[in-house]
Coordinates of C-alpha atoms in Angstrom, one line a residue:
M1 CA 16.3 -23.7 -46.3
V2 CA 15.0 -25.5 -43.2
T3 CA 14.0 -23.4 -40.2
K4 CA 13.1 -24.0 -36.6
D5 CA 11.0 -21.4 -34.9
G6 CA 11.6 -19.1 -37.8
E7 CA 15.4 -19.3 -37.6
P8 CA 17.5 -21.0 -40.4
I9 CA 19.1 -24.2 -39.2
F10 CA 19.9 -26.0 -42.4
L11 CA 20.5 -25.1 -46.1
A12 CA 20.4 -27.7 -48.9
I13 CA 22.2 -26.9 -52.1
P14 CA 22.0 -29.2 -55.2
F15 CA 25.4 -30.7 -55.9
D16 CA 26.2 -29.8 -59.6
E17 CA 28.9 -28.6 -61.9
S18 CA 28.6 -24.9 -60.8
L19 CA 29.3 -25.9 -57.3
L20 CA 32.4 -27.8 -58.3
L21 CA 33.6 -25.0 -60.6
G22 CA 32.7 -22.0 -58.6
G23 CA 33.1 -23.1 -55.1
L24 CA 30.6 -23.1 -52.3
A25 CA 30.6 -19.4 -51.3
T26 CA 30.3 -18.2 -54.9
T27 CA 27.6 -20.7 -55.8
L28 CA 25.6 -19.9 -52.7
A29 CA 25.9 -16.2 -53.3
T30 CA 24.8 -16.4 -56.9
R31 CA 21.8 -18.6 -56.1
L32 CA 20.7 -16.5 -53.2
F33 CA 21.0 -13.4 -55.2
D34 CA 19.2 -15.0 -58.2
E35 CA 16.3 -16.0 -55.8
E36 CA 16.3 -12.4 -54.5
A37 CA 17.0 -13.7 -51.0
I38 CA 20.0 -11.3 -50.5
S39 CA 21.1 -8.1 -52.1
F40 CA 23.8 -7.7 -54.7
G41 CA 26.2 -6.2 -52.1
Q42 CA 25.5 -9.0 -49.6
A43 CA 26.0 -11.6 -52.4
A44 CA 29.4 -10.1 -53.5
K45 CA 30.5 -10.0 -49.8
L46 CA 29.5 -13.7 -49.4
A47 CA 31.4 -14.6 -52.5
E48 CA 34.4 -12.7 -51.2
M49 CA 34.5 -10.6 -54.4
D50 CA 34.4 -6.9 -55.2
S51 CA 31.3 -5.7 -57.2
A52 CA 33.0 -5.9 -60.6
E53 CA 34.2 -9.5 -60.1
F54 CA 30.8 -10.6 -58.8
M55 CA 29.0 -8.9 -61.7
E56 CA 31.2 -10.7 -64.1
I57 CA 30.3 -14.1 -62.5
L58 CA 26.6 -13.2 -62.8
N59 CA 27.1 -12.2 -66.4
R60 CA 28.7 -15.5 -67.2
L61 CA 25.8 -17.3 -65.5
K62 CA 23.3 -15.1 -67.4
I63 CA 21.8 -13.8 -64.1
P64 CA 20.6 -10.3 -64.5
V65 CA 21.9 -7.7 -62.0
A66 CA 19.2 -5.1 -62.6
R67 CA 15.7 -6.3 -61.8
P68 CA 13.2 -3.5 -62.2
R69 CA 9.8 -4.1 -60.6
H70 CA 6.6 -4.0 -62.7
G71 CA 6.0 -0.4 -63.8
E72 CA 9.3 0.9 -62.4
L73 CA 10.8 1.5 -65.8
E74 CA 7.8 3.4 -67.0
Q75 CA 7.9 5.6 -63.8
E76 CA 11.6 6.3 -64.4
L77 CA 11.0 7.3 -68.1
E78 CA 8.1 9.5 -67.1
T79 CA 10.3 11.3 -64.5
F80 CA 12.9 12.0 -67.1
G81 CA 10.1 12.9 -69.5

């Protein structure tokens, strides 16, 4: 992403097979989600899919939906003790 005065003005996406097969919106959504630049809900909306459809796409691409932060799982397990 290229910015000017902190505002995005240009986005470069590598042209590859996933772009051809998935389409621009879906490819952009999955990449931005994978890079944690946007949330799951934002990505699904960008891809123009409901949550279940977008989750299936992520599953096929082996992109994890749940991404616990370091120590988060331990905290959850402790809470449920």
